XYZ file of C-alpha atoms in Angstrom:
588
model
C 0.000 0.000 0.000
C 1.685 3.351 -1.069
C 2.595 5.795 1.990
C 0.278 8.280 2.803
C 2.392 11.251 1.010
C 2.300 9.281 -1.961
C -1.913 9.892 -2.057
C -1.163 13.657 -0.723
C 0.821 13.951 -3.711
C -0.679 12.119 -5.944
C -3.519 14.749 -5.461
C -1.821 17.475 -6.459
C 1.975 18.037 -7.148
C 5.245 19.826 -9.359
C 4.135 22.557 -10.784
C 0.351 22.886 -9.926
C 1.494 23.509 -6.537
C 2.315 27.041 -7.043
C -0.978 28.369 -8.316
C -2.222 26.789 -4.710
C 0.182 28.560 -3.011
C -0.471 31.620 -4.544
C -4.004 31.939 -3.585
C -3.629 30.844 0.413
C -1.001 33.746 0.378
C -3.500 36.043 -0.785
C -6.146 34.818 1.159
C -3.520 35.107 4.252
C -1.895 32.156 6.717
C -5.366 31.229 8.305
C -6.796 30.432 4.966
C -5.050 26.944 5.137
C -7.380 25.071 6.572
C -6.211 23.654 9.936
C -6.588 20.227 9.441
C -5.144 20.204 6.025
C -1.801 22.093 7.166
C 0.536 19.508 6.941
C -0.772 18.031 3.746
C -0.363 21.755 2.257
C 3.085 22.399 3.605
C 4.186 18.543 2.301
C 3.189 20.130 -1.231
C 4.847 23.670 -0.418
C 8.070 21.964 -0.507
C 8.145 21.402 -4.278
C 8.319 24.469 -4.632
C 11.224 25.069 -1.955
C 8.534 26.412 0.643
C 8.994 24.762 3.968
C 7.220 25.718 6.791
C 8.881 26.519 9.957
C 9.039 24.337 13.100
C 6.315 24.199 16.081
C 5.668 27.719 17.798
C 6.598 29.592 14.425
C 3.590 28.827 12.831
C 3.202 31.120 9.679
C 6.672 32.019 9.187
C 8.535 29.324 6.697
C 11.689 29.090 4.695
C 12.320 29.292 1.353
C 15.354 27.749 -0.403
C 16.287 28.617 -4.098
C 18.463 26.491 -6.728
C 21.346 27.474 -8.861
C 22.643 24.400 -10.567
C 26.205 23.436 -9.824
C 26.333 27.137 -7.322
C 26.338 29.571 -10.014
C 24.688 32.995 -9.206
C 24.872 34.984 -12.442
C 25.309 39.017 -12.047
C 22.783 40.687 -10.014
C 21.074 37.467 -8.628
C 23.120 37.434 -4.817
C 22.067 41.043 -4.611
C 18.491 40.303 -5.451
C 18.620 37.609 -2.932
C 20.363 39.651 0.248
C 17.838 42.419 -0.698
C 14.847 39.849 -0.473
C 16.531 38.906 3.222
C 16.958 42.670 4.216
C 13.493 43.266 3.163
C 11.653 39.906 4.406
C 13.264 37.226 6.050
C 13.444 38.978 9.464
C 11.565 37.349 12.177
C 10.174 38.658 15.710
C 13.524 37.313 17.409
C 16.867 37.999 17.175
C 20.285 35.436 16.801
C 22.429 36.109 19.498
C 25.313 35.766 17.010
C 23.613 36.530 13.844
C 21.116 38.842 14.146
C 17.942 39.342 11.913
C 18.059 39.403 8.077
C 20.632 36.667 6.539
C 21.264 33.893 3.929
C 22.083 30.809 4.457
C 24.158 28.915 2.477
C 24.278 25.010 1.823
C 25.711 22.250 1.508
C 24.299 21.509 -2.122
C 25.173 25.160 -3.199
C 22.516 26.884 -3.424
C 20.652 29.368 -0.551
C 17.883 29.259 1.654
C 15.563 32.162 3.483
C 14.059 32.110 6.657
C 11.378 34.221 8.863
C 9.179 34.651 5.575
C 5.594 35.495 5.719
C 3.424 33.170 2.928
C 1.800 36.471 2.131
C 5.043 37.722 0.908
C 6.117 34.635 -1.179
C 4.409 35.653 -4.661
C 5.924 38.893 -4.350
C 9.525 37.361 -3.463
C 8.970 35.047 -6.375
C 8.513 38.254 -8.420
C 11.249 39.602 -7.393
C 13.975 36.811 -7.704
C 12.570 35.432 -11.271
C 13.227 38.926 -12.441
C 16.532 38.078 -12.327
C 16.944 34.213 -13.047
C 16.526 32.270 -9.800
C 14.082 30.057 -8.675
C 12.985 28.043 -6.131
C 11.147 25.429 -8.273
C 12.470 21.468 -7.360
C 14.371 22.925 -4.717
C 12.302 20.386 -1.885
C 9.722 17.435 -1.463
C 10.280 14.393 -2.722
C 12.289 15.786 -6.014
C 15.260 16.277 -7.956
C 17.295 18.642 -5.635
C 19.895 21.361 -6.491
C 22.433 20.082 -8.993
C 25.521 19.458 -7.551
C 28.910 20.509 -10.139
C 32.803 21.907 -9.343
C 31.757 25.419 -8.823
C 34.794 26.889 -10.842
C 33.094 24.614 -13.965
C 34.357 26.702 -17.094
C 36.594 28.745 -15.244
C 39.296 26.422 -13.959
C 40.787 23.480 -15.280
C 38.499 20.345 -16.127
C 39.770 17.038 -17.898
C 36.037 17.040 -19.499
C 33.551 19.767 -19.578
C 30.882 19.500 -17.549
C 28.779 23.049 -17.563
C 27.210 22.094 -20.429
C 25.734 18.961 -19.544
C 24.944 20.592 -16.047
C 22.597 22.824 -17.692
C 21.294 20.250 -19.913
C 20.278 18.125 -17.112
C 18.640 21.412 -15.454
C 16.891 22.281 -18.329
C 15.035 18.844 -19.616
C 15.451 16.428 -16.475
C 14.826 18.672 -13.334
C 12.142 20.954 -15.015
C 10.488 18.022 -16.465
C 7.054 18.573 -14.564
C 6.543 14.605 -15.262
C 9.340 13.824 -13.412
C 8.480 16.031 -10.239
C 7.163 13.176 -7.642
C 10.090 11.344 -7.179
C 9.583 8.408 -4.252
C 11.941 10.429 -2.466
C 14.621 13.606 -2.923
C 17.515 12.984 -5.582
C 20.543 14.274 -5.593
C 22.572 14.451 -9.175
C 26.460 15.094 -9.635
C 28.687 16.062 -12.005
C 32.176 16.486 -11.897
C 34.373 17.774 -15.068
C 37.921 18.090 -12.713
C 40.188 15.935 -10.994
C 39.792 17.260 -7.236
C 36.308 15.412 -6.756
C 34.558 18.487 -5.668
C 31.090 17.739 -6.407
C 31.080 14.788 -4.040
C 29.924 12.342 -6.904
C 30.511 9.216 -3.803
C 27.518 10.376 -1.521
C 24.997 11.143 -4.666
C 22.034 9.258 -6.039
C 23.905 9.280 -9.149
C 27.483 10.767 -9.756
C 29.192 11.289 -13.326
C 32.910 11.281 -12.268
C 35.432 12.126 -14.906
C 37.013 8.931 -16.481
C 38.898 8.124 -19.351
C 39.629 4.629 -21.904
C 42.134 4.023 -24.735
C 39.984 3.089 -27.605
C 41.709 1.993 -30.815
C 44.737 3.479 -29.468
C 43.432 6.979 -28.594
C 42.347 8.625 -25.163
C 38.814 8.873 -25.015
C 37.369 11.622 -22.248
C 34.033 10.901 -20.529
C 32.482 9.626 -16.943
C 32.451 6.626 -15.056
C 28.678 6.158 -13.365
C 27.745 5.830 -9.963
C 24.801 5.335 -8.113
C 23.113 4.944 -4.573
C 25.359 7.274 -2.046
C 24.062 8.937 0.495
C 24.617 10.029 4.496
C 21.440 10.112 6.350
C 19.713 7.942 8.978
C 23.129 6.506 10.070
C 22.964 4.073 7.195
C 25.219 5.983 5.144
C 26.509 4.431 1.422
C 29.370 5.032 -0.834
C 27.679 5.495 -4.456
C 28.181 2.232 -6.372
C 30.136 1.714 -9.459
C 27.915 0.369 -12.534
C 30.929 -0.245 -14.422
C 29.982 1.594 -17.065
C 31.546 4.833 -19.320
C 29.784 7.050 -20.854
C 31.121 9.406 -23.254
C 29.923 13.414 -22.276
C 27.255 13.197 -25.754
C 25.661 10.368 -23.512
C 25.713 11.817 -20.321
C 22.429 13.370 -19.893
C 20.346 10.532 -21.171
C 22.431 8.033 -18.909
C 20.916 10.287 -16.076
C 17.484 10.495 -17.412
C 17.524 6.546 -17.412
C 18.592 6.246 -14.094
C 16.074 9.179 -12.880
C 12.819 7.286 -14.942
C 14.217 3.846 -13.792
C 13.984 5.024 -9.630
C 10.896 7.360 -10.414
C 8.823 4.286 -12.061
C 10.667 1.458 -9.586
C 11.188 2.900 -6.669
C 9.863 2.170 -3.290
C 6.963 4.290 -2.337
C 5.552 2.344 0.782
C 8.664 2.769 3.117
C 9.997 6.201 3.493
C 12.501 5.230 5.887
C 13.956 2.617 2.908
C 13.297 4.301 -0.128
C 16.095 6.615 -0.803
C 18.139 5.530 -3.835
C 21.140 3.885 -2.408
C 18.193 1.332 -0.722
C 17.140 1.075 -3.845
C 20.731 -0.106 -5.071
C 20.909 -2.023 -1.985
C 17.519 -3.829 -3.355
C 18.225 -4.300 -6.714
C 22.013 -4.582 -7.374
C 24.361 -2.502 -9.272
C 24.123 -5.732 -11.998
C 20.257 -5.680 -12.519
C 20.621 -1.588 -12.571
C 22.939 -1.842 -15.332
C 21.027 -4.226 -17.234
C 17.993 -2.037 -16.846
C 19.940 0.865 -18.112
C 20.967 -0.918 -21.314
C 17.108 -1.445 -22.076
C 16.353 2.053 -21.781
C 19.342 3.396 -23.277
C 20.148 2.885 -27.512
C 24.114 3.445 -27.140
C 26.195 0.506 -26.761
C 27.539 0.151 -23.063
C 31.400 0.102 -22.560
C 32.843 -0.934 -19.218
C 34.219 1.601 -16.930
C 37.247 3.406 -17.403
C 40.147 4.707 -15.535
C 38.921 7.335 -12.562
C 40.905 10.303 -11.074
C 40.092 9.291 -7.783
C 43.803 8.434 -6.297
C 44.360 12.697 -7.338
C 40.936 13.597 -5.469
C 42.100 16.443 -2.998
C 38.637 18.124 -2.104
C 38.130 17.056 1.628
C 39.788 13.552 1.191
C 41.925 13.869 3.932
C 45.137 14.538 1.737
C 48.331 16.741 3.020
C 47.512 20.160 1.230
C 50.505 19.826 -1.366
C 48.708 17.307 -3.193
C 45.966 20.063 -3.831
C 42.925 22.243 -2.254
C 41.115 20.600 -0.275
C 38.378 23.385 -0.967
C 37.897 26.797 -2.638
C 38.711 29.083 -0.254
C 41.689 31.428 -0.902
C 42.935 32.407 -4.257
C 43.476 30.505 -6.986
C 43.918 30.663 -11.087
C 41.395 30.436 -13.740
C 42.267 29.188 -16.844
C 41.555 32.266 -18.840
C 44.161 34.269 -16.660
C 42.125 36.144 -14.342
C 41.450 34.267 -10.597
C 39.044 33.848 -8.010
C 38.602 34.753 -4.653
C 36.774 31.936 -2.434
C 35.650 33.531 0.843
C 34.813 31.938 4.374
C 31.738 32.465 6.026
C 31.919 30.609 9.078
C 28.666 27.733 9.426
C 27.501 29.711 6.107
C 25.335 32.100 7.067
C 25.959 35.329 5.587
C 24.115 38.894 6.660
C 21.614 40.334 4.303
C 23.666 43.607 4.167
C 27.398 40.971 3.674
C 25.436 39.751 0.962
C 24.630 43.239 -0.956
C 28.393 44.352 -0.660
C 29.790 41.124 -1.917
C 27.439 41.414 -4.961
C 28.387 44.628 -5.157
C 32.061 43.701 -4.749
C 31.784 40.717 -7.182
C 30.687 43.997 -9.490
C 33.445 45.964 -9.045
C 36.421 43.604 -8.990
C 35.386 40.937 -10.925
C 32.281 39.918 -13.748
C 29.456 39.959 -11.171
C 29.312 36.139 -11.241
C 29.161 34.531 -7.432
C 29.599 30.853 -7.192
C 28.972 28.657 -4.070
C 30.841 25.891 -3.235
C 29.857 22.868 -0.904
C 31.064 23.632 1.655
C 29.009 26.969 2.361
C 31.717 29.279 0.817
C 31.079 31.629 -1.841
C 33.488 32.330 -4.581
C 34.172 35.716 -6.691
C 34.646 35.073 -9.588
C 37.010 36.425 -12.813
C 39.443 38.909 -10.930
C 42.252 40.552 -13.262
C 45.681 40.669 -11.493
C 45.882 44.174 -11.395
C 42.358 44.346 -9.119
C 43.209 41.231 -6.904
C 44.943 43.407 -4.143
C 42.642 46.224 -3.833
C 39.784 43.205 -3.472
C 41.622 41.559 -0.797
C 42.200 44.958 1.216
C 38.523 45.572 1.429
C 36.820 45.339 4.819
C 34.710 42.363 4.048
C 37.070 40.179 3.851
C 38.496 40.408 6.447
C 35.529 39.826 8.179
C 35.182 36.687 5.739
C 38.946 35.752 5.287
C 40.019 33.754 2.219
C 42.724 32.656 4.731
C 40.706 31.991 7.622
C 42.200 29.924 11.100
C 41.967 26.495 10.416
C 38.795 25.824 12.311
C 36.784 27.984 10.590
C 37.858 27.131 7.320
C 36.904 23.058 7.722
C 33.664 24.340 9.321
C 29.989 23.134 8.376
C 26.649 23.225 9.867
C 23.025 22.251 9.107
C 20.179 24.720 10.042
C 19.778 23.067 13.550
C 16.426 23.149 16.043
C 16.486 27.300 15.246
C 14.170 26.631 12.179
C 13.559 22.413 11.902
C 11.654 20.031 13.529
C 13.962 17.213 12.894
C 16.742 18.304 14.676
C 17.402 17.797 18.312
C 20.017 20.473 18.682
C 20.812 24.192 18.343
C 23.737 24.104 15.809
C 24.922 27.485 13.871
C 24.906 29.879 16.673
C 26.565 26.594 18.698
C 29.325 26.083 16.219
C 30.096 29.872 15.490
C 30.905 30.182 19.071
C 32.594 26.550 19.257
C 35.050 28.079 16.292
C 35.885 31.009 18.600
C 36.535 29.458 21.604
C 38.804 26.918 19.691
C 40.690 29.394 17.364
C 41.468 31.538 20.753
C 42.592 28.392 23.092
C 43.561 25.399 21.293
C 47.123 25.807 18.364
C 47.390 23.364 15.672
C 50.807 22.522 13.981
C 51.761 25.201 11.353
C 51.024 22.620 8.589
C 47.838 22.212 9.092
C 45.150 24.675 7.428
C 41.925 23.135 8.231
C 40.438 20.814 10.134
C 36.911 20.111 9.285
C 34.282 19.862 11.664
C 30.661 19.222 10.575
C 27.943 19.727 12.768
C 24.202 18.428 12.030
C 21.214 18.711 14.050
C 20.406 15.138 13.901
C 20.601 11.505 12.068
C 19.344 13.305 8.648
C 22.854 14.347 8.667
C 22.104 17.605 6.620
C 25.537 18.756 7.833
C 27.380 15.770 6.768
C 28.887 15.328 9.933
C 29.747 11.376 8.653
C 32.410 13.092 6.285
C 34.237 15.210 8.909
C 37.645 14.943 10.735
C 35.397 15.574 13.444
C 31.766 15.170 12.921
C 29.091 15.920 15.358
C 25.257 15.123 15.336
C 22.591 16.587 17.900
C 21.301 14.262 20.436
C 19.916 14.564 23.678
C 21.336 13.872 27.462
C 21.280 14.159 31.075
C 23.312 16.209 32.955
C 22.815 16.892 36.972
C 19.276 16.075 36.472
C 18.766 17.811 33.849
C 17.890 17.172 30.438
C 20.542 19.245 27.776
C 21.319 19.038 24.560
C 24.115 16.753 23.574
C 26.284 15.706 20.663
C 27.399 12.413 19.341
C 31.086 12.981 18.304
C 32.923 11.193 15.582
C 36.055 10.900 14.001
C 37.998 10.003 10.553
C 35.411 11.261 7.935
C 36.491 11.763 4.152
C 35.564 11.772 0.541
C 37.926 11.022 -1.911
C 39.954 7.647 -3.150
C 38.376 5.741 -0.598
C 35.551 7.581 0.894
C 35.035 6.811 4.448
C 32.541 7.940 7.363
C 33.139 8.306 11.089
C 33.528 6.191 13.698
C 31.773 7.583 16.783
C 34.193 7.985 19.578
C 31.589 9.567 22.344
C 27.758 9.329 22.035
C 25.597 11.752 24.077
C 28.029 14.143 25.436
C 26.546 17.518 26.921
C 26.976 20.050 24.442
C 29.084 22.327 27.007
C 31.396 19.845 27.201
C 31.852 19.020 23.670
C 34.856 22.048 23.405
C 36.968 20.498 25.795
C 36.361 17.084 23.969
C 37.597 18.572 21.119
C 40.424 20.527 22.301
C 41.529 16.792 23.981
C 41.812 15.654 20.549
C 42.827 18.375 18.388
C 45.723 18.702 20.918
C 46.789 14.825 20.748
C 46.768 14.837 16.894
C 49.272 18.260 17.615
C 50.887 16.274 19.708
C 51.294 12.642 18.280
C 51.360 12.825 14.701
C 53.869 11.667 12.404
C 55.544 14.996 10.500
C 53.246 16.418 7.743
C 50.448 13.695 8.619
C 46.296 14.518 8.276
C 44.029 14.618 10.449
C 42.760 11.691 8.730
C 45.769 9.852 8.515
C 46.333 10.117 11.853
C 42.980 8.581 13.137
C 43.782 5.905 10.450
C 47.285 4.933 12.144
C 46.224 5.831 16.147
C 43.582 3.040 16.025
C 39.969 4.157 17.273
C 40.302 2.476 21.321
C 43.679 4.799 22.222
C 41.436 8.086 20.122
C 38.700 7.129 22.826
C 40.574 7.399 25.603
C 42.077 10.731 24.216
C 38.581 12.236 23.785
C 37.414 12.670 27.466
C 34.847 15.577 27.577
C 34.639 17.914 29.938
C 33.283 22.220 30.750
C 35.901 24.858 29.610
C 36.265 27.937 30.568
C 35.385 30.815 28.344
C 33.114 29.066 26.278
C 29.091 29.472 27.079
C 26.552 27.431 25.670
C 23.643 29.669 23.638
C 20.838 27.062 24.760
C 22.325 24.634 26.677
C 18.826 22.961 28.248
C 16.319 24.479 25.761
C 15.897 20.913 23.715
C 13.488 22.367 21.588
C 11.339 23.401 24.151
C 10.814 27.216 23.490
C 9.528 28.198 20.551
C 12.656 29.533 19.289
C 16.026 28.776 21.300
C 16.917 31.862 22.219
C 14.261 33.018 23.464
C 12.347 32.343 26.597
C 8.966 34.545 25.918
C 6.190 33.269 24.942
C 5.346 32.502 21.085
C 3.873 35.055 18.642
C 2.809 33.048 16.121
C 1.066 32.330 14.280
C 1.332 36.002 13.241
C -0.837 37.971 10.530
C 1.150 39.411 6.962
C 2.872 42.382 9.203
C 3.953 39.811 11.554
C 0.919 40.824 14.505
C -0.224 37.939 16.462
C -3.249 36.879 15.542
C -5.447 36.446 18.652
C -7.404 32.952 19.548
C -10.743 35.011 19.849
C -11.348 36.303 17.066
């Protein structure tokens, strides 16, 4: 029997969704009828509407796409002017404020503390200039993931064009839209593995075969990766090539094969890489010949052994991100900023469009790993770009905390997680850059933080991942972190092996420091983080990781566990709230 959201969506869905929407935000939040709410906001999330978590009734999030993190000129300063002029909500951040973007971890952006009344308008005004929210939630094809520098840097095959091409007839097919679950798509063009193709649905790496005597470029295919629920996969090899004029319909295949096979009774077993679990990277492949007219070649050789981004590699072998500065292949560069846990002001947002404008083409790109990038700086501007105030608020050579840095959005907005985790982590990164030194060859050491199992933050592919969970301490029950260790994708991708479970999350600093320190300490000359986790064996790394309270460092919401209505704040509710953001009274 098909899970209830299959029959909510199965009554309406993709693109009819919107006209809905439109008319309930005209009609105003308490149009929705109340006992249809959660079918409504199930829907709302085609259309990258989510509605907020309990107590913050009316207010909801909105996030956009931008295949493969590309924001052409003028779109980041449409989108920091729709947070300045929207997304500000009847409570402040204690570290952030009110009126940001955030940015994530499939490069693109999301929006918080919107009104639903406001939505068509916001719509208006980001379509004017080319971005979307459409596919960007629900049970759909999600943001395309590509390198961000696509185009601009080197690639052993191109990949922007087939990006675009997937964008264009696979994600905005409207018969595709209902998807048993999300879908994530890859496509990598260079040799540093940035896209993450191992913990897709499906992943195009770049691959290449002697045929007849001559190199032939193209991509090797893999399918069924994925982090969340603790179950997490490495995307399977199908042993197949496929040469870049075949790349887009070998993803089409794949998409019709799980949208017409795939389970749609268990939602906690029907993400893809169950569905390769279920059927077997033989039977896919088989399946894919019958769909596809192209004869099949076996795979080729990868570039994984040179895969640098976050695969636990000494930096000399390559960047391990895009932060700093680096070389395009046209001459000019590009400047990759850090915004620590990637949440960037509404106001940070209009100046770096505005110095994306002035120093370089306009063009933003996001990476991710929550970093934006400016793109197509000539020499003789690069200086006078890296003098300018911003950055040094948002350093392309950030401390090496910072820079490895990651977080999900955390109980502040969803009602999966368990734990508070950007305001958490931003103050985590200070406490640790100001008390605890790392050798002088190491520039980053990357800590991932999600709010829970759903591992948003992809805390399994950390040095040190953590995900939200709940404890006791003196009575009392606090929020808490499961803490992990030796997380990586690249040759060999590999996920964490908890260390701690349940630790209070005022003591998770000192945890840290205990093990930061001992990797200082005990590592071989020029070794990884990852590396050394590898050769220290995970019982003596347990004993090293004893948790305990520091001084200097203060938890934001220590014992709220989603209990108030928004974690930093201990008043009472307003919402649900009318279009000005009033409360709307119970007797009327």
């Amino acid at each position: 029997m098909p899970h209830k959201k299959e029959e909510i969506k199965g009554e309406l869905y993709g693109d009819a969704v919107r006209e809905k929407l439109e008319e309930f935000a005209e009609q105003g939040w308490e149009s929705i009828p109340e006992d249809e709410r959660e079918e409504w906001f199930s829907r709302f999330k085609f259309w990258g509407v989510f509605h907020h978590r309990g107590g913050q009734e009316s207010y909801f999030m909105m996030r956009l796409t931008n295949c493969g993190g590309i924001l052409e000129p003028d779109q980041l300063r449409a989108i920091g002017e729709v947070a300045r002029d929207y997304a500000k909500g009847p409570a402040e951040n204690p570290e952030f404020g009110n009126g940001w973007i955030d940015l994530t971890t499939r490069q693109s952006i999301q929006l918080h503390w919107l009104k639903l009344e406001d939505i068509p308008e916001i719509w208006e005004k980001l379509e004017a200039v080319g971005v979307s929210s459409r596919s960007a939630g629900g049970d759909t094809m999600r943001n395309i993931s590509g390198c961000p520098v696509a185009g601009k840097a080197e690639e052993y095959v191109e990949s922007r064009p087939i990006l675009d091409e997937i964008q264009e007839t696979i994600r905005e097919d409207d018969d595709l839209c209902n998807m048993p679950r999300k879908f994530n798509i890859s496509v990598s063009g260079c040799r540093q593995g940035c896209a993450q193709d191992s913990i897709n649905d499906i992943g195009l790496e770049p691959a290449h075969k002697f045929v007849d005597g001559e190199e032939v470029e193209g991509f090797n295919v893999r399918v069924g990766g994925g982090l969340g629920g603790r179950e997490p996969r490495e995307a399977r090899p199908l042993d197949l090539f496929v040469r870049p004029e075949h790349a887009v319909e070998t993803v089409r295949a794949f998409v019709e094969y799980y949208h017409e096979e795939g389970n749609r009774q268990n939602r906690s077993k029907n993400r893809a890489r169950f569905f390769v679990d279920e059927h077997g990277t033989d039977a896919i492949r088989e399946a894919l010949d019958e769909r596809l007219d192209f004869e099949f070649e076996t795979a080729g050789t990868d570039f994984r052994g040179e895969y640098t981004y976050n695969a636990g590699k000494p930096i000399e072998y390559g960047a391990h991100d895009h932060v700093g500065v680096y070389d395009q292949e046209d001459g000019k560069n590009y400047v990759g900023l850090s915004v620590p846990v990637g949440r960037l002001s509404a106001e940070d947002a209009i100046e770096l469009a505005d110095l994306a404008d002035a120093y370089g083409s306009g063009e933003v790109r996001l990476t991710r790993r929550q970093n934006p990038l400016v793109m197509d700086v000539p020499d003789d501007k690069l200086s006078n770009l890296l003098n300018e105030p911003l950055l040094d608020k948002h350093s392309p050579e950030p401390n090496p905390f910072v820079q490895g840095a990651m977080a999900c959005t955390g109980t502040e907005f969803c009602s999966l997680a368990l734990t508070e985790t950007k305001a958490r982590m931003a103050r985590l990164l200070r406490w640790l850059g100001d008390n605890v030194d790392v050798p002088d060859d190491v520039d980053r050491i990357k800590m991932h933080f999600s709010g829970c199992t759903a591992d948003c933050g992809q805390a399994m592919t950390a040095d040190i991942g953590l995900q939200g969970m709940r404890a006791r301490k003196d009575g009392q029950m606090v929020e808490a972190v499961d803490v992990g260790v030796g997380g990586g994708i690249g040759e060999n991708p590999s996920f964490i092996e908890w260390v701690r479970q349940r630790v209070p999350a005022d003591e998770a600093p000192g945890m840290i420091k205990n093990i930061v320190e001992a990797y200082a300490a005990l590592r071989s000359e020029g070794q990884t983080f990852q590396e050394w986790v590898d050769a220290t064996g995970h019982e003596t790394i347990v004993e090293l990781a004893e948790p305990h309270e520091v001084e200097g460092y203060t938890d934001p919401c220590l014992t709220d566990g989603k209990q108030s209505w928004y974690p930093f704040d201990d008043g009472e509710s307003p919402a649900p709230t009318d279009a000005e953001g009033q409360p709307i009274s119970a007797d009327d």
